[in-house]
XYZ file of N, CA and C in Angstrom:
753
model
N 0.807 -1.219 0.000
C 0.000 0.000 0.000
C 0.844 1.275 0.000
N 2.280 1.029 -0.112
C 2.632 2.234 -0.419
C 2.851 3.243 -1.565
N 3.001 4.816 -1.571
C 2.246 5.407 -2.687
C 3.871 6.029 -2.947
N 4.187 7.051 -3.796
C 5.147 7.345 -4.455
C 5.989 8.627 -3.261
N 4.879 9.432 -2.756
C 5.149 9.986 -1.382
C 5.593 9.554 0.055
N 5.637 8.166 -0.210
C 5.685 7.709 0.664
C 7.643 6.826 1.042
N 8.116 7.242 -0.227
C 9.543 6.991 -0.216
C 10.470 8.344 -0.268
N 10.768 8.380 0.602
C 11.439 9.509 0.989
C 13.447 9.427 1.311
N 13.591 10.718 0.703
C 15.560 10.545 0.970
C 15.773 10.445 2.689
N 14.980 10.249 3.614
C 15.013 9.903 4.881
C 16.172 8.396 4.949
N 17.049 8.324 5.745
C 17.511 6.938 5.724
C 18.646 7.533 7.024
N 19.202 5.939 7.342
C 19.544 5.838 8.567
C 20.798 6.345 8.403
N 21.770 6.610 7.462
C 23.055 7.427 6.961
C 22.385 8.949 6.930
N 21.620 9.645 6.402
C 21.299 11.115 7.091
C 19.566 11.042 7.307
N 19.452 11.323 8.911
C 17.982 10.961 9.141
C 17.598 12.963 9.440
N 16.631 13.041 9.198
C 15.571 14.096 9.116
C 15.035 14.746 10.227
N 14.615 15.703 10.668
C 13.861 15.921 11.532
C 12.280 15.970 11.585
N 12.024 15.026 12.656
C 10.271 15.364 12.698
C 9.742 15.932 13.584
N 8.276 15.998 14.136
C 7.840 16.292 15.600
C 7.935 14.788 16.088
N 8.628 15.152 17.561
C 9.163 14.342 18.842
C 8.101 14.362 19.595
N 7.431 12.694 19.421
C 6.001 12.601 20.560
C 6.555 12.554 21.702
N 7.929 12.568 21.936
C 7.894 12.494 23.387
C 8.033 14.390 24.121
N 8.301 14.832 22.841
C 8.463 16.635 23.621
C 6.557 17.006 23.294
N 6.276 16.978 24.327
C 4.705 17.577 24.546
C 4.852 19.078 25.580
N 4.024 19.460 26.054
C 3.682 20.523 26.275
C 2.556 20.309 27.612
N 1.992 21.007 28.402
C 1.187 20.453 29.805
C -0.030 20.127 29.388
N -0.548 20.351 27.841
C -1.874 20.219 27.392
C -2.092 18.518 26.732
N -0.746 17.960 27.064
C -0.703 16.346 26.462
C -0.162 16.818 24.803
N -0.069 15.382 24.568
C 0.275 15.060 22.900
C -0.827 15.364 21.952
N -0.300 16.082 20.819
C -1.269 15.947 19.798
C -1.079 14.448 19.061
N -2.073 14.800 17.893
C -2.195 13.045 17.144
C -1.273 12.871 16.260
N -0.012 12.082 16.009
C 1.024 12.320 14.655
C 0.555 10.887 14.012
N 1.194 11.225 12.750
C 0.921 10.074 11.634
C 1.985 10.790 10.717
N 1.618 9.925 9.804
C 2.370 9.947 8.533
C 4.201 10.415 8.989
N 4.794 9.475 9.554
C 6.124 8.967 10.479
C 6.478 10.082 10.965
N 5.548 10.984 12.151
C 5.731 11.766 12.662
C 6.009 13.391 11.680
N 5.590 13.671 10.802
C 5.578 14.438 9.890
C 4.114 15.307 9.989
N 3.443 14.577 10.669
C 1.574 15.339 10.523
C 1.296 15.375 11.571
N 0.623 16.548 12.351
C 0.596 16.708 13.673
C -1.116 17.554 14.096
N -1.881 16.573 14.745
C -3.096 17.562 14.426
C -3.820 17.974 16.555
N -3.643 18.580 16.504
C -4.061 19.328 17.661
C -5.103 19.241 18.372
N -5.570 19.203 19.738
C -7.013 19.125 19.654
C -7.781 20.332 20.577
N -8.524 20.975 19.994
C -9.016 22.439 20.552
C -9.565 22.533 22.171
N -9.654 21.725 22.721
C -9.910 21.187 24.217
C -8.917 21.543 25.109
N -7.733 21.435 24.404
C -6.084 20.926 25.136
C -5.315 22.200 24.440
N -5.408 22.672 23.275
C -4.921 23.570 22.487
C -3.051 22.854 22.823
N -2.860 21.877 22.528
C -1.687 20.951 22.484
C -0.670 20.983 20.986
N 0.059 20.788 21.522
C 1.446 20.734 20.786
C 2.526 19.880 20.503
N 3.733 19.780 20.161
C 4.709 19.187 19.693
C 5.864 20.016 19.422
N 7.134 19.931 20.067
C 8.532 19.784 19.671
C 8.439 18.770 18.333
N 10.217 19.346 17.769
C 10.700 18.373 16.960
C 11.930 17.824 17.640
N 12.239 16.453 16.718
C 13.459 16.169 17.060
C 14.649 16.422 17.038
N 14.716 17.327 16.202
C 16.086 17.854 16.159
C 16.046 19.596 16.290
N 16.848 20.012 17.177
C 17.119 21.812 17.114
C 17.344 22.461 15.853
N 17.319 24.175 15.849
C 18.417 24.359 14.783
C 19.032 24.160 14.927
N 20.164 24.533 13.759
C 21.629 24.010 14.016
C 22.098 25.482 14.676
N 23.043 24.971 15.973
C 23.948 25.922 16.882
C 24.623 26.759 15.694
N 25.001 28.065 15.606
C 25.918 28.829 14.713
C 25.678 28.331 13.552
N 24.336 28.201 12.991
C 24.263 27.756 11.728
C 22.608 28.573 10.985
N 22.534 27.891 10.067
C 21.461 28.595 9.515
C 20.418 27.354 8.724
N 19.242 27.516 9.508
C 17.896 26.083 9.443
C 16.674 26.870 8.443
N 16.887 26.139 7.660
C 15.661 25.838 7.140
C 14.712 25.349 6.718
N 13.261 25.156 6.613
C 12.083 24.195 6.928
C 10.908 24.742 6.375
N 10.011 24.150 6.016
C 8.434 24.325 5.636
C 7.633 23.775 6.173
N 6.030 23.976 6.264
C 5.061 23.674 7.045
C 4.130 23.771 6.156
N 2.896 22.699 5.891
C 1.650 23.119 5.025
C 0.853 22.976 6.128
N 0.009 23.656 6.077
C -1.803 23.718 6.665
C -2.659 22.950 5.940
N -3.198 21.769 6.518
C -4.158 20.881 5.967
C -5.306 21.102 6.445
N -5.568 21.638 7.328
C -7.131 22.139 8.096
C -6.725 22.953 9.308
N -7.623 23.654 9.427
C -7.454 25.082 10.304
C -8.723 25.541 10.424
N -9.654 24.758 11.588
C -10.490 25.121 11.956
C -10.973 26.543 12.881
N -9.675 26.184 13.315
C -9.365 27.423 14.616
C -8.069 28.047 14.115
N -7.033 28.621 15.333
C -5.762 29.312 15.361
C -4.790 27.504 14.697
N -3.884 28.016 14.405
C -2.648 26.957 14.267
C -1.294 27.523 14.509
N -0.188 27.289 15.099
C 0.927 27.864 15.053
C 1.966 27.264 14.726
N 2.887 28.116 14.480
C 4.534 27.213 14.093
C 5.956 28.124 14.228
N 6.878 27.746 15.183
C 7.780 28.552 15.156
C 8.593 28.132 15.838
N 9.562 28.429 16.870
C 10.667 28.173 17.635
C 10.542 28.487 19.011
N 10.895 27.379 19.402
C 11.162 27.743 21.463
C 11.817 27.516 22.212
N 12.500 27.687 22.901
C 13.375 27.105 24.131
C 13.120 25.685 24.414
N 14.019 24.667 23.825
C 14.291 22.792 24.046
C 14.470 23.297 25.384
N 14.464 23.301 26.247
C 14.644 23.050 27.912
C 13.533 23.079 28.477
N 12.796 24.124 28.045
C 11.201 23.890 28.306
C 10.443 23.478 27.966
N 10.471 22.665 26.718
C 9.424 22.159 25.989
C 9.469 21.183 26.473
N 10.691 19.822 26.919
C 10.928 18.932 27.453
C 10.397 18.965 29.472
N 10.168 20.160 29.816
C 9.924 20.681 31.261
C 7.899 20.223 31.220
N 7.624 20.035 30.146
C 6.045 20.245 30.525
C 5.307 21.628 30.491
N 6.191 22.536 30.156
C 5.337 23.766 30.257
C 4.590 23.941 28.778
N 3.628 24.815 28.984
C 2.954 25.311 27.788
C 3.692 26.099 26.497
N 3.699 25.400 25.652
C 4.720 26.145 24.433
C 4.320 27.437 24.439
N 3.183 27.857 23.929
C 2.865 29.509 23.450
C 2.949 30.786 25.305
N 3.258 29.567 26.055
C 3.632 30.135 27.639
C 5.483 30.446 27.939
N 6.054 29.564 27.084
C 7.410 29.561 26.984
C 7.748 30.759 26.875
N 8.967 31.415 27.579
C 9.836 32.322 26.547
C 11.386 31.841 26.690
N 11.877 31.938 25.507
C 11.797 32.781 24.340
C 11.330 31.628 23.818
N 9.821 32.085 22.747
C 8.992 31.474 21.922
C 8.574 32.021 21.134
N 9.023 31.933 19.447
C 8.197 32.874 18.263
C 8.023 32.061 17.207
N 6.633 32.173 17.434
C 5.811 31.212 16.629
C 4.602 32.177 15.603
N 4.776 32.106 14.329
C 3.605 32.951 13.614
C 2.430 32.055 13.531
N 1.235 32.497 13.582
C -0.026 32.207 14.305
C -0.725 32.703 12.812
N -2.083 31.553 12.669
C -2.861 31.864 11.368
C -3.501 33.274 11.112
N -4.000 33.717 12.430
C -4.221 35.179 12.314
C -3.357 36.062 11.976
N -1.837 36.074 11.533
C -0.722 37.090 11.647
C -0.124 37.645 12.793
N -0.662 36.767 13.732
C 0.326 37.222 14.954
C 1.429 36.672 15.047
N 2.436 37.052 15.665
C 3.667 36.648 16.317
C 3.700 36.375 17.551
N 3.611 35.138 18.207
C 3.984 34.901 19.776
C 4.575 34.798 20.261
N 4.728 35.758 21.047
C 5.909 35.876 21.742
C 5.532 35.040 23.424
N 6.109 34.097 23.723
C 6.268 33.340 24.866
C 6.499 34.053 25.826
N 5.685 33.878 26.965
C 5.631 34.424 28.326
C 5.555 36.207 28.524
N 5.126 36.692 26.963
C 4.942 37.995 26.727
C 3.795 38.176 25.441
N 3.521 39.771 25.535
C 2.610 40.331 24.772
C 2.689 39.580 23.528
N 1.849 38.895 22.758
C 1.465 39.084 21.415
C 1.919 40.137 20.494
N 2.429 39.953 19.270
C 2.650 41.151 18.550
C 1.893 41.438 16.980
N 0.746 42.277 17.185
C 0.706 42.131 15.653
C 1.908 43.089 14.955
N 2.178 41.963 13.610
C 3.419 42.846 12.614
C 3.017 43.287 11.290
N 1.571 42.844 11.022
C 1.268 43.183 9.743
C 1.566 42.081 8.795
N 1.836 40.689 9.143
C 2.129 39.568 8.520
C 0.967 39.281 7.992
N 0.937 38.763 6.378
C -0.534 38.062 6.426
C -0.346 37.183 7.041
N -1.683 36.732 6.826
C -2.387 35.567 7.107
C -2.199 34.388 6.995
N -2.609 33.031 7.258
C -2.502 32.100 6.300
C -3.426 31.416 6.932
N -3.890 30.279 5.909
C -4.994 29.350 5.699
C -4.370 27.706 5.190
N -5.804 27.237 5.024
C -5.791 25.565 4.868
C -4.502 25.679 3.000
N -4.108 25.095 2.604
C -3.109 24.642 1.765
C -2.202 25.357 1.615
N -1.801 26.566 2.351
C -0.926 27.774 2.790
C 0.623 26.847 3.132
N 1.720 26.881 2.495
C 2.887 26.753 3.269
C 3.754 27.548 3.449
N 3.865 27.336 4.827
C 4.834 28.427 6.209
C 6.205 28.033 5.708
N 7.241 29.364 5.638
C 8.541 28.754 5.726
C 9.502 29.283 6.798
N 10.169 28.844 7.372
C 10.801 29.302 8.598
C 12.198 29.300 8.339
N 12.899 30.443 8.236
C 14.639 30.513 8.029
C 15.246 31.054 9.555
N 15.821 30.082 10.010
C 16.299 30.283 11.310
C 17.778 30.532 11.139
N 18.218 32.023 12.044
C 20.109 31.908 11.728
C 20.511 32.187 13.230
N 20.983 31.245 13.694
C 21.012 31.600 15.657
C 22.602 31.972 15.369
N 23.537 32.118 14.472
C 24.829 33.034 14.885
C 24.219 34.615 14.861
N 23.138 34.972 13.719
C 23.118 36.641 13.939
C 21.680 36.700 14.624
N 21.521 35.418 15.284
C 20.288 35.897 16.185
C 19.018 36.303 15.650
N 18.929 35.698 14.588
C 17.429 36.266 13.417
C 16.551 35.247 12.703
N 15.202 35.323 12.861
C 14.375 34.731 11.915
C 13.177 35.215 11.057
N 13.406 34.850 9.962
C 11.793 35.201 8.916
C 11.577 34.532 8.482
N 10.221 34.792 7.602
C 8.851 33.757 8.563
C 8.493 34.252 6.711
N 8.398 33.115 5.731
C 7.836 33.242 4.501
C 6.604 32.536 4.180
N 5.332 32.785 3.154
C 4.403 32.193 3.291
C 4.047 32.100 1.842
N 3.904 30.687 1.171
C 3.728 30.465 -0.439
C 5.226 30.911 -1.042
N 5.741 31.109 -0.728
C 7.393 31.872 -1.225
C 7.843 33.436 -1.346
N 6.775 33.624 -0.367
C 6.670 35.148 -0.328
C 7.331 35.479 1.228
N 8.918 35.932 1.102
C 8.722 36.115 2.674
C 8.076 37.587 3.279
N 7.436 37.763 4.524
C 6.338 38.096 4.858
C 7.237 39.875 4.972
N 6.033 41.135 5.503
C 6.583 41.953 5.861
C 6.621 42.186 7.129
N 7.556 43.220 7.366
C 7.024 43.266 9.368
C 7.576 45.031 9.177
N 6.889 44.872 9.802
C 6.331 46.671 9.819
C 6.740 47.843 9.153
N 6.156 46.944 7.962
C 6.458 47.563 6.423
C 7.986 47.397 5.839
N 8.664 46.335 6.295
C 10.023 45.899 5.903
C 9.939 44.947 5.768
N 10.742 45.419 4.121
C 10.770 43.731 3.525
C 11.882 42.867 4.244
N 11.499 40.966 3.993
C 12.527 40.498 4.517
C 13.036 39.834 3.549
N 14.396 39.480 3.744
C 14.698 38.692 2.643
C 16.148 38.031 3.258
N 16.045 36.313 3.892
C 16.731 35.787 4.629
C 18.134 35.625 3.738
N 18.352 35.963 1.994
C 19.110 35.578 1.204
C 20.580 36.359 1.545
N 20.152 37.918 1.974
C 20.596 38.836 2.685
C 20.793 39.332 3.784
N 20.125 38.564 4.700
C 20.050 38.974 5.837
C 19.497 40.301 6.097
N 18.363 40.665 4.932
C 17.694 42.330 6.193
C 16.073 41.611 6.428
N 15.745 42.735 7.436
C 14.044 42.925 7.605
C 13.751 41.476 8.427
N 14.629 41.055 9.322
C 13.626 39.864 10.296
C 13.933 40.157 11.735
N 13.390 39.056 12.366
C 13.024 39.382 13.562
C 14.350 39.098 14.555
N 14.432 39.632 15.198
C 15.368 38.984 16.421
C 15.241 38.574 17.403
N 15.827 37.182 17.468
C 15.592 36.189 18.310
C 16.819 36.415 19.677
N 16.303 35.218 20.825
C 17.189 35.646 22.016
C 18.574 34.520 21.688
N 19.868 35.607 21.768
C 21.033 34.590 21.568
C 21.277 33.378 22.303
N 22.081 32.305 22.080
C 22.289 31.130 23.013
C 21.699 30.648 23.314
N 20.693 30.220 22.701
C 19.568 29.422 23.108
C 19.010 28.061 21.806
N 18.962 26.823 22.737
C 18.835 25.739 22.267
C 17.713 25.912 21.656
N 17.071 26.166 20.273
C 15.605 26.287 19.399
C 14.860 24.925 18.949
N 14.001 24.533 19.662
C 13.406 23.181 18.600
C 12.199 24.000 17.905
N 12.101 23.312 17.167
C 10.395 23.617 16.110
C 9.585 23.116 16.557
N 8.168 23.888 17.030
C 7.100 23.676 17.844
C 6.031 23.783 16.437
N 5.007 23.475 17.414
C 3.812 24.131 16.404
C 2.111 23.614 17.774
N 1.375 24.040 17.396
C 0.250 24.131 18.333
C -1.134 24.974 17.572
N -1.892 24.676 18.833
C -3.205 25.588 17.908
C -4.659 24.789 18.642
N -4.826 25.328 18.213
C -6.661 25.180 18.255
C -7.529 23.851 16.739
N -7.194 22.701 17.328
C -7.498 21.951 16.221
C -6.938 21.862 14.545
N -5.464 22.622 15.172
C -4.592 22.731 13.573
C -3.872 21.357 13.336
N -4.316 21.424 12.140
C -3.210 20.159 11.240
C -2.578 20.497 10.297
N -1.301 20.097 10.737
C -0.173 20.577 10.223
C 0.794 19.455 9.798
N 1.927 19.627 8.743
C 2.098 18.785 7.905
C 3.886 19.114 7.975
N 5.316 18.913 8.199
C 5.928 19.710 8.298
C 7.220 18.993 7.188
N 8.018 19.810 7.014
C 8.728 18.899 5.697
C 10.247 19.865 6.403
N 11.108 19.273 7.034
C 12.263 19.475 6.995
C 13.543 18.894 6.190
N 13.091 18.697 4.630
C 13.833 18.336 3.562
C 13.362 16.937 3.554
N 12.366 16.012 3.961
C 12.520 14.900 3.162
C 10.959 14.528 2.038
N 10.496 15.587 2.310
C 9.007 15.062 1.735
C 8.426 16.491 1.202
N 8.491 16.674 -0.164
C 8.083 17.972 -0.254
C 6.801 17.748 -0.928
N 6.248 16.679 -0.812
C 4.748 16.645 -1.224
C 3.750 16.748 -0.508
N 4.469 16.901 1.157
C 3.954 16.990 2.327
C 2.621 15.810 3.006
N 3.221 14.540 2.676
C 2.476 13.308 2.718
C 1.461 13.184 1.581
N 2.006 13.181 -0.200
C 1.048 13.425 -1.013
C -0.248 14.122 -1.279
N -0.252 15.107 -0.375
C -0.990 16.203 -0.690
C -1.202 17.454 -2.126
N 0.430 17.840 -2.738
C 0.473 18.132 -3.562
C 1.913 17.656 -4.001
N 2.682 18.155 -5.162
C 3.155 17.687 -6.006
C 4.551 17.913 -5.880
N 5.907 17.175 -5.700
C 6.681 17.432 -4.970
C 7.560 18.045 -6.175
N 8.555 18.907 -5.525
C 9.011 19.690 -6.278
C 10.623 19.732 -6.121
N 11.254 19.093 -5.415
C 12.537 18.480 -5.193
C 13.178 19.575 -5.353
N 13.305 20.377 -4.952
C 14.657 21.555 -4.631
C 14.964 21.188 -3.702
N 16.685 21.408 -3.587
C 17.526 21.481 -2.424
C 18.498 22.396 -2.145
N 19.191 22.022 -0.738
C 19.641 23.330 -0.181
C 21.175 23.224 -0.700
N 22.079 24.045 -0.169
C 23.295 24.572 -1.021
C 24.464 23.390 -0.830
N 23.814 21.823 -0.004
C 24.750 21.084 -0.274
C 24.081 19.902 -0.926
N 23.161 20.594 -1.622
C 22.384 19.266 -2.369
C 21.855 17.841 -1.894
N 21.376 18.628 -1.076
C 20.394 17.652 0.285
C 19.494 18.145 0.240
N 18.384 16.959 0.710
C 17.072 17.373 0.648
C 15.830 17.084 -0.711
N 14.883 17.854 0.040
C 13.625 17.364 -1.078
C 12.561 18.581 -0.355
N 12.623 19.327 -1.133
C 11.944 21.264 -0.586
C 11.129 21.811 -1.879
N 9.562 21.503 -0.844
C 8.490 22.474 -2.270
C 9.311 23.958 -2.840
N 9.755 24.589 -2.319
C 10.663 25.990 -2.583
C 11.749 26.209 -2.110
N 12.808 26.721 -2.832
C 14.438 26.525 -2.788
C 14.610 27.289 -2.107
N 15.501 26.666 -0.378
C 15.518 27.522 0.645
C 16.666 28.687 0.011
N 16.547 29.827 1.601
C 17.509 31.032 1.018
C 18.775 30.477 0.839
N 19.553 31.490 0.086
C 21.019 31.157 -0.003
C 21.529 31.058 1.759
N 22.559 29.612 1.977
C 23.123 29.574 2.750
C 22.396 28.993 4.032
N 21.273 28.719 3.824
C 20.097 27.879 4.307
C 19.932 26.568 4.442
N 20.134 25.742 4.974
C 19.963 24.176 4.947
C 19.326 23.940 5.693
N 18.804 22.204 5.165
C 17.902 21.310 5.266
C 18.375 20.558 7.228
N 17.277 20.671 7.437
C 17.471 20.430 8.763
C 17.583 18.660 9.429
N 19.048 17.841 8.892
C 19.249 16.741 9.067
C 20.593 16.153 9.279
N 20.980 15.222 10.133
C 22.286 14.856 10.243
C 23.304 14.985 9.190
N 23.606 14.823 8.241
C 23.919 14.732 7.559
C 24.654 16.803 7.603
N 23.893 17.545 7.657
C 24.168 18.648 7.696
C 24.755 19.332 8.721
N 24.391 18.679 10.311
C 25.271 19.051 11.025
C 26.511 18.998 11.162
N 27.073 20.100 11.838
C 28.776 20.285 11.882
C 29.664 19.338 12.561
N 30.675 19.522 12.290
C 31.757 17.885 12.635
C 31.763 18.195 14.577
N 31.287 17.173 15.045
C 31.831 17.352 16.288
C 33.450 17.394 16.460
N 33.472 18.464 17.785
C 34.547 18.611 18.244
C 35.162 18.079 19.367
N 34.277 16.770 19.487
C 34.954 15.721 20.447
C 34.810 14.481 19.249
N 35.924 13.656 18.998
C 36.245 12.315 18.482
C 35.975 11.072 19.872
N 34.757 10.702 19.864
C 35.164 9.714 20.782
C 35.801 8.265 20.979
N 37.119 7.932 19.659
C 37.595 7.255 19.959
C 39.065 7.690 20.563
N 38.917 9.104 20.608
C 39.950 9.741 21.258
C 39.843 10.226 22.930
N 38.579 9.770 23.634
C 38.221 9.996 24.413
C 37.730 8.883 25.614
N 37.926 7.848 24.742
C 36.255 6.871 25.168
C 37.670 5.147 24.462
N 37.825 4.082 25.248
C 38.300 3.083 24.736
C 38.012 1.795 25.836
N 37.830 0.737 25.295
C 37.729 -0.769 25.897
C 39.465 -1.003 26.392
N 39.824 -1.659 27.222
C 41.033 -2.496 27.803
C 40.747 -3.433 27.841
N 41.477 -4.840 27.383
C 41.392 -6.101 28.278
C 42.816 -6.551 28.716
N 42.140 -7.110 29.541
C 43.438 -7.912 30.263
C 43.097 -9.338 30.981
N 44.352 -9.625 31.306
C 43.738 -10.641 31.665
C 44.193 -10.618 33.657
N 43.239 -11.372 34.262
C 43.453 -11.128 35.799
C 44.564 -12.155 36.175
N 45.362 -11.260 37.544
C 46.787 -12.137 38.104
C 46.351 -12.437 39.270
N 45.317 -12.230 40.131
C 44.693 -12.536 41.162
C 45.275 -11.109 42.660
N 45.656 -10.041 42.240
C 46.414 -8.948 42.617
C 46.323 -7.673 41.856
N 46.944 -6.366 42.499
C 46.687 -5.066 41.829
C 47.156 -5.153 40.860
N 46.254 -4.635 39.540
C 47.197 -4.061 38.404
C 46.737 -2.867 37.788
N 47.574 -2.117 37.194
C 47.919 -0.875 36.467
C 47.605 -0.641 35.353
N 46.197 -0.231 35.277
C 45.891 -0.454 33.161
C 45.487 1.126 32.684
N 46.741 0.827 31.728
C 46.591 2.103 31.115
C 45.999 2.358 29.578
């Protein structure tokens, strides 16, 4: 029964990021399907989801989101991994900025901001360019990135976005009022065969993206993260020996 959407560049040599049923929020788990990629909310609980993987530290993330139904509010944006894993309420978090179907911006554990963002609706896709070295994100919608108070943005360049709080661990949230949401961090740009995939990728030719992220922008998956700076076979080793029935010295 499987369909053509349903084979994805996901694999165990560079794996993907999805929403993490185990990062919930105090309102419980929303419902995921389609291998943690579809996330639908329930307006009772107004509940949520982390993903599994952060942005990347000193790097620059990028990702899409479609709206499959939006009965109510839906949201999607970035929050503090320490709290999302704590049980607290995502859109209660700060630092939390998440753009909201009405055009708001939420700001976690503070005022709401309207910026003059449109809108968005049911087959609408959100794009999110995250850069945590200059501390900035904008927020594009259909391939249009959005304005904020009457400034254009344009993540290719770095002007016109928002600023985010430095040093801080970001996972991708999303929440709402009975929103279903669909999220594609480079492996599925048909967004579980919904529409028609369009295979752009990011500047190391990774990935599978309805619209070609900004310059200098990547796909949010192992494969893309930076070389650790611990080797742990330089750190970390087995000894054997064999026992003399007395002290010995193993180095």
């Amino acid at each position: 029964n499987l369909t053509e959407s349903d084979v994805m560049v996901d694999s165990p040599t560079n794996n993907f990021c999805t929403w993490n049923p185990l990062s919930v929020d105090t309102a419980g788990a929303a419902t995921l399907s389609e291998g943690n990629l579809r996330g639908v909310s329930n307006s009772s609980t107004n509940n949520g989801h982390g993903s599994t993987m952060s942005a990347f530290p000193n790097g620059k993330t990028y990702l899409e989101a479609r709206i499959n139904v939006m009965p109510s509010d839906v949201y999607i944006g970035i929050s503090d991994s320490s709290t999302i894993f704590s049980g607290l309420k995502i859109y209660a978090v700060a630092p939390t900025y998440a753009y909201r179907s009405d055009g708001i911006l939420i700001y976690g554990g503070g005022a709401n901001v309207s910026t003059g963002i449109n809108t968005f609706g049911v087959g609408d896709i959100v794009q999110l360019a995250i850069d945590t070295t200059a501390n900035k994100l904008w927020i594009g919608k259909n391939n249009t990135w959005q304005t904020i108070n009457n400034a254009a943005q344009n993540p290719s360049n770095g002007t016109g976005s928002y600023a985010i709080t430095a040093d801080i661990d970001y996972t991708i949230v999303y929440g709402g009022d009975d929103g279903d949401i669909t999220i594609n961090c480079g492996q599925d740009s048909s967004f579980a065969g919904t529409v028609t995939a369009q295979g752009n990728q990011d500047g190391n030719d990774i990935g599978d993206f309805y619209y070609t992220p900004p310059t200098g922008f990547l796909a949010l998956c192992t494969q893309n993260l930076p070389e650790p700076t611990v080797v742990p076979s330089e750190h970390f080793n087995t000894v054997t020996y064999t026992g003399n029935g007395g002290t010995q010295s193993i180095t």
